[in-house]
Amino acid sequence: MILLTGGAGYIGSHVAVALIEAGLDVVVLDNLSNSSPASLERVQSICGRPVAFRQADIRDEEAVHDVLKSYDVTAVIHLAGLKAVGESNERPLSYYDNNVLGSMRLLSAMQRAGVKTMVFSSSATVYGAPSYLPLDEAHSLAPTNPYGRTKFFIEEMLRDLYASDGDWRIGVLRYFNPVGAHESGFIGENPLGVPNNLLPFVAQVAVGRREKLTVWGCDYPTPDGTGVRDFVHVCDLAAGHLGVLRHLKAPGLFTVNLGTGEGSSVLQVIRTFEAVSGRTVPYEIGKRRTGDVAVCYADPVLARNVMGWKSTRSLTQMCADHWRWQTMNPAGYGA
Ligand code: NAD
Ligand code: WQD
């Protein structure tokens, strides 16, 4: 049995589908602070199998320990966490409490239960401003906001744990910019309030829920002046978790980027979204957003060499799948 912390969330629900479709048994632990149980009902309807669920907080070590024991868990995929960069600047202690302390309690519960296989959802944000591109895993780590630092400290905690006990099997996955949705349109990203990220904002403008997008800066040293990012389809990302589980058959700790290796600009995303949706996405040019870098994309070669993973879906498919999810669920899971 595989435990998914944060499995009711955006990426977690897609990982759940990938694992269940590969024949694995899954139990989800989530406090539902940023998700809805409806996502797991949708996962069940895609897979035709029930998903075990416990509503609990990763900081509750006893609850986590109980789930590990009751479900005979052999590996944990740890996605639970708060993820909004801006909010982390305003409420850093909540982020350290939830993400860092939560991960510490989770790892303590795993140690007590003798479960020593862990896959951790880290982020490209741990690199900070790139000093060269593409970003490979050897790039220095200098996150520029509290959220990114929580990811960095958790990574450090995992490296210390492995150094202390070489029986652990640990995979650290640094996601770039996950977008898109399952091709069924049943599950997808369901941001509460105003979306922080580009794709959900674009989708809500296209569907008429918001008037226009602000493009944060058009004077970057990029071909069209707007920011460039490595957008990766959430189903490709989910497949990476299967790859890592297969690779963790022996003790070790490895860290890989999950990205496509290709950068797309904000204007390219808008145009692609307009093409697949047949809608206009009105936008205005605003000032640069504080903390944004001009360009960020992955060197994805290590993930291919280490676990045979590579992304397969194009930006067009990412936008098309995001659009299908948005049109089938204009109010997200709240509909
Ligand atoms: P999400 O908010 O949709 O999912 C996170 C889930 O964790 C939610 O269901 C939430 O309710 C749950 N959760 C949060 N704190 C918890 C706690 N203390 N106990 C139990 N459950 C808790 O976010 P997501 O986009 O699916 O991200 C999943 C993971 O991937 C996060 O750790 C995030 O930092 C990381 N990540 C996300 C992105 C991205 O752009 N989406 C990029 C890089 C890394
Ligand atoms: C992408 C581009 C914006 C919104 C964030 C986190 C990172 C990781 C992924 C978790 C940038 C531009 C955006 C808008 C815009 N998350 N933009 N108008 O900032 O690359 O990464 O999500 O780990 O940690 O920082 O993603 O989607 O916010 O922005 O012009 O309304 O779109 O300026 O160039 P980002 P994003």
PDB file of C-alpha atoms in Angstrom, residues 14-297:
ATOM      1  CA  HIS A  14      -3.321  12.738 -10.720  1.00  0.00           C
ATOM      2  CA  VAL A  15      -0.638  10.670  -8.984  1.00  0.00           C
ATOM      3  CA  ALA A  16      -3.418   8.599  -7.386  1.00  0.00           C
ATOM      4  CA  VAL A  17      -4.872   7.830 -10.831  1.00  0.00           C
ATOM      5  CA  ALA A  18      -1.453   6.882 -12.251  1.00  0.00           C
ATOM      6  CA  LEU A  19      -0.697   4.543  -9.345  1.00  0.00           C
ATOM      7  CA  ILE A  20      -4.121   2.897  -9.250  1.00  0.00           C
ATOM      8  CA  GLU A  21      -4.103   2.389 -13.016  1.00  0.00           C
ATOM      9  CA  ALA A  22      -0.703   0.695 -12.620  1.00  0.00           C
ATOM     10  CA  GLY A  23      -2.330  -1.764 -10.206  1.00  0.00           C
ATOM     11  CA  LEU A  24      -0.997  -0.280  -6.953  1.00  0.00           C
ATOM     12  CA  ASP A  25      -3.092   0.188  -3.809  1.00  0.00           C
ATOM     13  CA  VAL A  26      -3.306   3.722  -2.516  1.00  0.00           C
ATOM     14  CA  VAL A  27      -4.372   5.396   0.718  1.00  0.00           C
ATOM     15  CA  VAL A  28      -4.684   9.188   0.830  1.00  0.00           C
ATOM     16  CA  LEU A  29      -4.042  11.288   3.933  1.00  0.00           C
ATOM     17  CA  ASP A  30      -5.077  14.915   3.557  1.00  0.00           C
ATOM     18  CA  ASN A  31      -6.378  17.604   5.903  1.00  0.00           C
ATOM     19  CA  LEU A  32      -8.378  19.130   3.001  1.00  0.00           C
ATOM     20  CA  SER A  33      -6.990  22.595   3.778  1.00  0.00           C
ATOM     21  CA  ASN A  34      -6.642  23.265   0.036  1.00  0.00           C
ATOM     22  CA  SER A  35      -8.746  20.530  -1.550  1.00  0.00           C
ATOM     23  CA  SER A  36     -12.074  18.809  -1.645  1.00  0.00           C
ATOM     24  CA  PRO A  37     -13.022  15.171  -1.072  1.00  0.00           C
ATOM     25  CA  ALA A  38     -14.819  15.457  -4.436  1.00  0.00           C
ATOM     26  CA  SER A  39     -11.437  15.051  -6.141  1.00  0.00           C
ATOM     27  CA  LEU A  40     -11.124  11.560  -4.687  1.00  0.00           C
ATOM     28  CA  GLU A  41     -14.650  10.649  -5.788  1.00  0.00           C
ATOM     29  CA  ARG A  42     -13.590  11.685  -9.296  1.00  0.00           C
ATOM     30  CA  VAL A  43     -10.421   9.586  -9.007  1.00  0.00           C
ATOM     31  CA  GLN A  44     -12.644   6.642  -8.114  1.00  0.00           C
ATOM     32  CA  SER A  45     -14.848   7.209 -11.135  1.00  0.00           C
ATOM     33  CA  ILE A  46     -11.831   7.384 -13.466  1.00  0.00           C
ATOM     34  CA  CYS A  47     -10.255   4.224 -12.033  1.00  0.00           C
ATOM     35  CA  GLY A  48     -13.381   2.261 -11.152  1.00  0.00           C
ATOM     36  CA  ARG A  49     -11.909   1.429  -7.752  1.00  0.00           C
ATOM     37  CA  PRO A  50     -12.403   2.970  -4.317  1.00  0.00           C
ATOM     38  CA  VAL A  51      -9.586   5.040  -2.821  1.00  0.00           C
ATOM     39  CA  ALA A  52      -8.941   4.713   0.901  1.00  0.00           C
ATOM     40  CA  PHE A  53      -8.950   8.125   2.576  1.00  0.00           C
ATOM     41  CA  ARG A  54      -8.114   9.455   6.040  1.00  0.00           C
ATOM     42  CA  GLN A  55      -8.731  13.121   6.813  1.00  0.00           C
ATOM     43  CA  ALA A  56      -5.769  14.028   8.998  1.00  0.00           C
ATOM     44  CA  ASP A  57      -2.877  16.433   9.272  1.00  0.00           C
ATOM     45  CA  ILE A  58       0.715  15.361   8.647  1.00  0.00           C
ATOM     46  CA  ARG A  59       1.676  17.231  11.843  1.00  0.00           C
ATOM     47  CA  ASP A  60      -0.421  14.708  13.803  1.00  0.00           C
ATOM     48  CA  GLU A  61       2.254  12.063  14.219  1.00  0.00           C
ATOM     49  CA  GLU A  62      -0.060   9.567  15.942  1.00  0.00           C
ATOM     50  CA  ALA A  63      -2.659   9.784  13.156  1.00  0.00           C
ATOM     51  CA  VAL A  64       0.040   9.288  10.516  1.00  0.00           C
ATOM     52  CA  HIS A  65       1.527   6.370  12.447  1.00  0.00           C
ATOM     53  CA  ASP A  66      -1.910   4.797  12.731  1.00  0.00           C
ATOM     54  CA  VAL A  67      -2.475   5.064   8.960  1.00  0.00           C
ATOM     55  CA  LEU A  68       0.974   3.588   8.232  1.00  0.00           C
ATOM     56  CA  LYS A  69       0.231   0.602  10.481  1.00  0.00           C
ATOM     57  CA  SER A  70      -3.460   0.053   9.694  1.00  0.00           C
ATOM     58  CA  TYR A  71      -2.933   0.073   5.943  1.00  0.00           C
ATOM     59  CA  ASP A  72       0.379  -1.786   5.955  1.00  0.00           C
ATOM     60  CA  VAL A  73       2.040   1.059   4.055  1.00  0.00           C
ATOM     61  CA  THR A  74       5.363   0.287   2.337  1.00  0.00           C
ATOM     62  CA  ALA A  75       6.120   3.678   0.744  1.00  0.00           C
ATOM     63  CA  VAL A  76       5.049   7.293   1.136  1.00  0.00           C
ATOM     64  CA  ILE A  77       4.670   9.883  -1.607  1.00  0.00           C
ATOM     65  CA  HIS A  78       4.716  13.159   0.278  1.00  0.00           C
ATOM     66  CA  LEU A  79       2.838  15.898  -1.569  1.00  0.00           C
ATOM     67  CA  ALA A  80       1.113  17.598   1.379  1.00  0.00           C
ATOM     68  CA  GLY A  81       2.131  21.196   1.857  1.00  0.00           C
ATOM     69  CA  LEU A  82       1.255  24.841   1.449  1.00  0.00           C
ATOM     70  CA  LYS A  83       2.490  26.188  -1.879  1.00  0.00           C
ATOM     71  CA  ALA A  84       1.651  29.868  -2.418  1.00  0.00           C
ATOM     72  CA  VAL A  85       4.811  31.964  -2.702  1.00  0.00           C
ATOM     73  CA  GLY A  86       3.119  35.312  -1.920  1.00  0.00           C
ATOM     74  CA  GLU A  87       1.290  33.932   1.107  1.00  0.00           C
ATOM     75  CA  SER A  88       4.560  32.458   2.385  1.00  0.00           C
ATOM     76  CA  ASN A  89       6.058  35.972   2.478  1.00  0.00           C
ATOM     77  CA  GLU A  90       3.123  37.128   4.608  1.00  0.00           C
ATOM     78  CA  ARG A  91       2.836  34.089   6.876  1.00  0.00           C
ATOM     79  CA  PRO A  92       6.285  32.464   6.958  1.00  0.00           C
ATOM     80  CA  LEU A  93       5.721  30.715  10.275  1.00  0.00           C
ATOM     81  CA  SER A  94       2.616  28.936   8.946  1.00  0.00           C
ATOM     82  CA  TYR A  95       4.751  27.642   6.089  1.00  0.00           C
ATOM     83  CA  TYR A  96       7.557  26.447   8.372  1.00  0.00           C
ATOM     84  CA  ASP A  97       4.987  24.859  10.686  1.00  0.00           C
ATOM     85  CA  ASN A  98       2.956  23.143   8.002  1.00  0.00           C
ATOM     86  CA  ASN A  99       5.704  22.141   5.594  1.00  0.00           C
ATOM     87  CA  VAL A 100       8.863  21.699   7.663  1.00  0.00           C
ATOM     88  CA  LEU A 101       7.417  20.588  11.003  1.00  0.00           C
ATOM     89  CA  GLY A 102       4.790  18.528   9.154  1.00  0.00           C
ATOM     90  CA  SER A 103       7.486  16.704   7.169  1.00  0.00           C
ATOM     91  CA  MET A 104       9.474  16.120  10.355  1.00  0.00           C
ATOM     92  CA  ARG A 105       6.478  14.546  12.108  1.00  0.00           C
ATOM     93  CA  LEU A 106       5.711  12.453   9.046  1.00  0.00           C
ATOM     94  CA  LEU A 107       9.299  11.180   8.883  1.00  0.00           C
ATOM     95  CA  SER A 108       9.267  10.419  12.620  1.00  0.00           C
ATOM     96  CA  ALA A 109       6.077   8.396  12.212  1.00  0.00           C
ATOM     97  CA  MET A 110       7.638   6.553   9.258  1.00  0.00           C
ATOM     98  CA  GLN A 111      10.785   5.799  11.233  1.00  0.00           C
ATOM     99  CA  ARG A 112       8.736   4.409  14.137  1.00  0.00           C
ATOM    100  CA  ALA A 113       6.647   2.295  11.776  1.00  0.00           C
ATOM    101  CA  GLY A 114       9.740   1.027   9.913  1.00  0.00           C
ATOM    102  CA  VAL A 115       8.565   2.544   6.603  1.00  0.00           C
ATOM    103  CA  LYS A 116      11.721   3.865   4.949  1.00  0.00           C
ATOM    104  CA  THR A 117      10.703   4.628   1.377  1.00  0.00           C
ATOM    105  CA  MET A 118       9.883   8.248   0.684  1.00  0.00           C
ATOM    106  CA  VAL A 119       9.212  10.282  -2.458  1.00  0.00           C
ATOM    107  CA  PHE A 120       9.187  14.017  -1.805  1.00  0.00           C
ATOM    108  CA  SER A 121       7.493  16.737  -3.873  1.00  0.00           C
ATOM    109  CA  SER A 122      10.137  19.423  -4.048  1.00  0.00           C
ATOM    110  CA  SER A 123      10.211  22.309  -6.456  1.00  0.00           C
ATOM    111  CA  ALA A 124      12.432  24.050  -8.983  1.00  0.00           C
ATOM    112  CA  THR A 125      12.015  27.029  -6.685  1.00  0.00           C
ATOM    113  CA  VAL A 126      14.870  25.614  -4.536  1.00  0.00           C
ATOM    114  CA  TYR A 127      17.345  26.778  -7.203  1.00  0.00           C
ATOM    115  CA  GLY A 128      16.446  30.467  -6.923  1.00  0.00           C
ATOM    116  CA  ALA A 129      17.671  32.742  -9.731  1.00  0.00           C
ATOM    117  CA  PRO A 130      19.431  30.566 -12.344  1.00  0.00           C
ATOM    118  CA  SER A 131      23.137  31.256 -12.780  1.00  0.00           C
ATOM    119  CA  TYR A 132      23.071  29.092 -15.921  1.00  0.00           C
ATOM    120  CA  LEU A 133      20.473  27.273 -18.029  1.00  0.00           C
ATOM    121  CA  PRO A 134      19.136  24.702 -18.341  1.00  0.00           C
ATOM    122  CA  LEU A 135      18.963  24.086 -14.605  1.00  0.00           C
ATOM    123  CA  ASP A 136      20.539  20.770 -13.726  1.00  0.00           C
ATOM    124  CA  GLU A 137      20.447  19.128 -10.316  1.00  0.00           C
ATOM    125  CA  ALA A 138      24.010  20.263  -9.536  1.00  0.00           C
ATOM    126  CA  HIS A 139      22.974  23.927  -9.729  1.00  0.00           C
ATOM    127  CA  SER A 140      23.410  25.784  -6.426  1.00  0.00           C
ATOM    128  CA  LEU A 141      20.369  26.027  -4.141  1.00  0.00           C
ATOM    129  CA  ALA A 142      19.348  29.531  -3.088  1.00  0.00           C
ATOM    130  CA  PRO A 143      15.568  29.848  -2.767  1.00  0.00           C
ATOM    131  CA  THR A 144      14.341  33.423  -2.616  1.00  0.00           C
ATOM    132  CA  ASN A 145      11.142  33.108  -0.569  1.00  0.00           C
ATOM    133  CA  PRO A 146       9.918  31.295   2.577  1.00  0.00           C
ATOM    134  CA  TYR A 147       7.971  28.669   0.587  1.00  0.00           C
ATOM    135  CA  GLY A 148      11.103  27.770  -1.378  1.00  0.00           C
ATOM    136  CA  ARG A 149      13.156  27.652   1.803  1.00  0.00           C
ATOM    137  CA  THR A 150      10.707  25.169   3.370  1.00  0.00           C
ATOM    138  CA  LYS A 151      11.330  22.881   0.382  1.00  0.00           C
ATOM    139  CA  PHE A 152      15.092  23.390   0.735  1.00  0.00           C
ATOM    140  CA  PHE A 153      15.060  22.597   4.472  1.00  0.00           C
ATOM    141  CA  ILE A 154      12.958  19.470   3.930  1.00  0.00           C
ATOM    142  CA  GLU A 155      15.422  18.323   1.267  1.00  0.00           C
ATOM    143  CA  GLU A 156      18.260  18.928   3.757  1.00  0.00           C
ATOM    144  CA  MET A 157      16.362  16.964   6.406  1.00  0.00           C
ATOM    145  CA  LEU A 158      16.037  14.046   4.002  1.00  0.00           C
ATOM    146  CA  ARG A 159      19.762  14.172   3.162  1.00  0.00           C
ATOM    147  CA  ASP A 160      20.627  14.175   6.896  1.00  0.00           C
ATOM    148  CA  LEU A 161      18.255  11.290   7.538  1.00  0.00           C
ATOM    149  CA  TYR A 162      19.790   9.221   4.761  1.00  0.00           C
ATOM    150  CA  ALA A 163      23.305  10.032   6.018  1.00  0.00           C
ATOM    151  CA  SER A 164      22.282   8.714   9.448  1.00  0.00           C
ATOM    152  CA  ASP A 165      20.639   5.527   8.177  1.00  0.00           C
ATOM    153  CA  GLY A 166      21.538   4.123   4.767  1.00  0.00           C
ATOM    154  CA  ASP A 167      18.489   1.832   4.722  1.00  0.00           C
ATOM    155  CA  TRP A 168      16.282   4.696   3.546  1.00  0.00           C
ATOM    156  CA  ARG A 169      15.125   4.892  -0.059  1.00  0.00           C
ATOM    157  CA  ILE A 170      14.466   8.518  -0.903  1.00  0.00           C
ATOM    158  CA  GLY A 171      13.512  10.180  -4.173  1.00  0.00           C
ATOM    159  CA  VAL A 172      13.436  13.975  -4.287  1.00  0.00           C
ATOM    160  CA  LEU A 173      11.447  15.294  -7.256  1.00  0.00           C
ATOM    161  CA  ARG A 174      11.903  18.920  -8.254  1.00  0.00           C
ATOM    162  CA  TYR A 175       8.814  19.832 -10.241  1.00  0.00           C
ATOM    163  CA  PHE A 176       8.995  22.735 -12.678  1.00  0.00           C
ATOM    164  CA  ASN A 177       5.604  24.294 -13.645  1.00  0.00           C
ATOM    165  CA  PRO A 178       2.870  21.627 -13.508  1.00  0.00           C
ATOM    166  CA  VAL A 179      -0.175  22.439 -15.653  1.00  0.00           C
ATOM    167  CA  GLY A 180      -2.972  20.674 -17.524  1.00  0.00           C
ATOM    168  CA  ALA A 181      -5.418  18.097 -16.277  1.00  0.00           C
ATOM    169  CA  HIS A 182      -6.404  14.476 -16.722  1.00  0.00           C
ATOM    170  CA  GLU A 183      -7.715  13.923 -20.252  1.00  0.00           C
ATOM    171  CA  SER A 184     -11.118  12.808 -18.872  1.00  0.00           C
ATOM    172  CA  GLY A 185     -11.749  16.369 -17.636  1.00  0.00           C
ATOM    173  CA  PHE A 186     -12.823  14.870 -14.281  1.00  0.00           C
ATOM    174  CA  ILE A 187      -9.881  16.096 -12.204  1.00  0.00           C
ATOM    175  CA  GLY A 188      -7.747  19.219 -12.424  1.00  0.00           C
ATOM    176  CA  GLU A 189      -6.451  22.237 -10.587  1.00  0.00           C
ATOM    177  CA  ASN A 190      -9.059  23.886  -8.396  1.00  0.00           C
ATOM    178  CA  PRO A 191      -7.533  27.054  -6.949  1.00  0.00           C
ATOM    179  CA  LEU A 192      -9.451  28.651  -4.116  1.00  0.00           C
ATOM    180  CA  GLY A 193      -9.832  32.404  -4.647  1.00  0.00           C
ATOM    181  CA  VAL A 194      -7.758  34.303  -7.182  1.00  0.00           C
ATOM    182  CA  PRO A 195      -5.277  31.969  -8.902  1.00  0.00           C
ATOM    183  CA  ASN A 196      -1.589  32.796  -8.388  1.00  0.00           C
ATOM    184  CA  ASN A 197      -0.366  30.722 -11.313  1.00  0.00           C
ATOM    185  CA  LEU A 198      -0.573  31.560 -14.983  1.00  0.00           C
ATOM    186  CA  LEU A 199      -2.544  28.657 -16.475  1.00  0.00           C
ATOM    187  CA  PRO A 200      -5.471  28.669 -14.033  1.00  0.00           C
ATOM    188  CA  PHE A 201      -5.747  32.440 -14.448  1.00  0.00           C
ATOM    189  CA  VAL A 202      -5.713  32.216 -18.241  1.00  0.00           C
ATOM    190  CA  ALA A 203      -8.338  29.445 -18.109  1.00  0.00           C
ATOM    191  CA  GLN A 204     -10.623  31.489 -15.854  1.00  0.00           C
ATOM    192  CA  VAL A 205     -10.344  34.485 -18.204  1.00  0.00           C
ATOM    193  CA  ALA A 206     -11.074  32.274 -21.223  1.00  0.00           C
ATOM    194  CA  VAL A 207     -14.163  30.828 -19.566  1.00  0.00           C
ATOM    195  CA  GLY A 208     -15.405  34.318 -18.656  1.00  0.00           C
ATOM    196  CA  ARG A 209     -14.950  34.071 -14.889  1.00  0.00           C
ATOM    197  CA  ARG A 210     -12.395  36.902 -14.896  1.00  0.00           C
ATOM    198  CA  GLU A 211     -12.228  39.933 -17.141  1.00  0.00           C
ATOM    199  CA  LYS A 212      -8.559  39.959 -18.125  1.00  0.00           C
ATOM    200  CA  LEU A 213      -5.099  38.698 -17.355  1.00  0.00           C
ATOM    201  CA  THR A 214      -2.222  40.900 -16.279  1.00  0.00           C
ATOM    202  CA  VAL A 215       1.043  39.876 -17.905  1.00  0.00           C
ATOM    203  CA  TRP A 216       3.673  40.596 -15.315  1.00  0.00           C
ATOM    204  CA  GLY A 217       6.346  42.337 -17.370  1.00  0.00           C
ATOM    205  CA  CYS A 218       7.197  42.499 -21.073  1.00  0.00           C
ATOM    206  CA  ASP A 219      10.739  43.853 -20.786  1.00  0.00           C
ATOM    207  CA  TYR A 220      12.581  40.659 -19.885  1.00  0.00           C
ATOM    208  CA  PRO A 221      15.582  39.635 -22.009  1.00  0.00           C
ATOM    209  CA  THR A 222      13.503  36.945 -23.756  1.00  0.00           C
ATOM    210  CA  PRO A 223      12.384  36.701 -27.411  1.00  0.00           C
ATOM    211  CA  ASP A 224       9.015  38.391 -26.768  1.00  0.00           C
ATOM    212  CA  GLY A 225       9.908  40.170 -23.508  1.00  0.00           C
ATOM    213  CA  THR A 226       7.694  38.030 -21.261  1.00  0.00           C
ATOM    214  CA  GLY A 227       8.797  35.426 -18.712  1.00  0.00           C
ATOM    215  CA  VAL A 228       9.755  31.944 -19.886  1.00  0.00           C
ATOM    216  CA  ARG A 229       8.926  28.792 -17.889  1.00  0.00           C
ATOM    217  CA  ASP A 230       9.106  25.030 -18.224  1.00  0.00           C
ATOM    218  CA  PHE A 231       5.449  23.960 -18.203  1.00  0.00           C
ATOM    219  CA  VAL A 232       5.012  20.231 -17.681  1.00  0.00           C
ATOM    220  CA  HIS A 233       1.789  18.231 -18.036  1.00  0.00           C
ATOM    221  CA  VAL A 234       0.520  17.001 -14.678  1.00  0.00           C
ATOM    222  CA  CYS A 235      -0.069  13.496 -16.126  1.00  0.00           C
ATOM    223  CA  ASP A 236       3.575  13.316 -17.263  1.00  0.00           C
ATOM    224  CA  LEU A 237       4.529  14.433 -13.776  1.00  0.00           C
ATOM    225  CA  ALA A 238       2.281  11.759 -12.253  1.00  0.00           C
ATOM    226  CA  ALA A 239       3.944   9.104 -14.408  1.00  0.00           C
ATOM    227  CA  GLY A 240       7.285  10.223 -12.949  1.00  0.00           C
ATOM    228  CA  HIS A 241       6.109   9.061  -9.514  1.00  0.00           C
ATOM    229  CA  LEU A 242       5.615   5.550 -10.828  1.00  0.00           C
ATOM    230  CA  GLY A 243       9.098   5.666 -12.311  1.00  0.00           C
ATOM    231  CA  VAL A 244      10.611   6.736  -9.028  1.00  0.00           C
ATOM    232  CA  LEU A 245       8.836   4.018  -7.055  1.00  0.00           C
ATOM    233  CA  ARG A 246      10.200   1.419  -9.464  1.00  0.00           C
ATOM    234  CA  HIS A 247      13.660   2.911  -9.102  1.00  0.00           C
ATOM    235  CA  LEU A 248      13.590   2.875  -5.295  1.00  0.00           C
ATOM    236  CA  LYS A 249      13.905  -0.902  -5.059  1.00  0.00           C
ATOM    237  CA  ALA A 250      17.294  -0.481  -3.383  1.00  0.00           C
ATOM    238  CA  PRO A 251      18.425   1.907  -0.637  1.00  0.00           C
ATOM    239  CA  GLY A 252      19.685   5.296  -1.793  1.00  0.00           C
ATOM    240  CA  LEU A 253      18.819   8.949  -2.157  1.00  0.00           C
ATOM    241  CA  PHE A 254      18.485  10.634  -5.501  1.00  0.00           C
ATOM    242  CA  THR A 255      17.211  13.985  -6.689  1.00  0.00           C
ATOM    243  CA  VAL A 256      15.799  14.673 -10.134  1.00  0.00           C
ATOM    244  CA  ASN A 257      14.188  17.507 -12.046  1.00  0.00           C
ATOM    245  CA  LEU A 258      10.763  16.834 -13.552  1.00  0.00           C
ATOM    246  CA  GLY A 259      10.418  19.257 -16.442  1.00  0.00           C
ATOM    247  CA  THR A 260      10.267  19.129 -20.214  1.00  0.00           C
ATOM    248  CA  GLY A 261      13.565  20.906 -20.858  1.00  0.00           C
ATOM    249  CA  GLU A 262      11.758  23.485 -22.982  1.00  0.00           C
ATOM    250  CA  GLY A 263      10.784  27.021 -22.112  1.00  0.00           C
ATOM    251  CA  SER A 264       7.552  28.721 -23.195  1.00  0.00           C
ATOM    252  CA  SER A 265       6.811  32.410 -22.753  1.00  0.00           C
ATOM    253  CA  VAL A 266       3.702  33.887 -21.159  1.00  0.00           C
ATOM    254  CA  LEU A 267       2.552  35.209 -24.555  1.00  0.00           C
ATOM    255  CA  GLN A 268       3.098  31.791 -26.142  1.00  0.00           C
ATOM    256  CA  VAL A 269       0.901  30.259 -23.456  1.00  0.00           C
ATOM    257  CA  ILE A 270      -1.832  32.832 -24.067  1.00  0.00           C
ATOM    258  CA  ARG A 271      -1.732  32.224 -27.847  1.00  0.00           C
ATOM    259  CA  THR A 272      -1.754  28.463 -27.478  1.00  0.00           C
ATOM    260  CA  PHE A 273      -4.655  28.657 -25.048  1.00  0.00           C
ATOM    261  CA  GLU A 274      -6.588  30.890 -27.430  1.00  0.00           C
ATOM    262  CA  ALA A 275      -5.979  28.456 -30.279  1.00  0.00           C
ATOM    263  CA  VAL A 276      -7.206  25.373 -28.407  1.00  0.00           C
ATOM    264  CA  SER A 277     -10.163  27.094 -26.752  1.00  0.00           C
ATOM    265  CA  GLY A 278     -11.313  29.247 -29.652  1.00  0.00           C
ATOM    266  CA  ARG A 279     -11.702  32.071 -27.093  1.00  0.00           C
ATOM    267  CA  THR A 280      -9.895  35.371 -26.791  1.00  0.00           C
ATOM    268  CA  VAL A 281      -7.880  35.892 -23.645  1.00  0.00           C
ATOM    269  CA  PRO A 282      -7.845  39.657 -23.028  1.00  0.00           C
ATOM    270  CA  TYR A 283      -4.704  40.822 -21.271  1.00  0.00           C
ATOM    271  CA  GLU A 284      -2.875  43.955 -20.232  1.00  0.00           C
ATOM    272  CA  ILE A 285       0.813  44.410 -19.588  1.00  0.00           C
ATOM    273  CA  GLY A 286       1.684  45.107 -15.972  1.00  0.00           C
ATOM    274  CA  LYS A 287       4.904  45.671 -14.058  1.00  0.00           C
ATOM    275  CA  ARG A 288       7.238  42.792 -13.295  1.00  0.00           C
ATOM    276  CA  ARG A 289       6.089  40.675 -10.332  1.00  0.00           C
ATOM    277  CA  THR A 290       8.548  40.907  -7.420  1.00  0.00           C
ATOM    278  CA  GLY A 291      10.674  37.800  -7.150  1.00  0.00           C
ATOM    279  CA  ASP A 292      10.066  36.570 -10.722  1.00  0.00           C
ATOM    280  CA  VAL A 293      13.023  35.464 -12.823  1.00  0.00           C
ATOM    281  CA  ALA A 294      13.179  36.015 -16.591  1.00  0.00           C
ATOM    282  CA  VAL A 295      13.751  32.422 -17.665  1.00  0.00           C
ATOM    283  CA  CYS A 296      13.608  29.059 -15.937  1.00  0.00           C
ATOM    284  CA  TYR A 297      13.708  25.608 -17.511  1.00  0.00           C
TER     285      TYR A 297
END
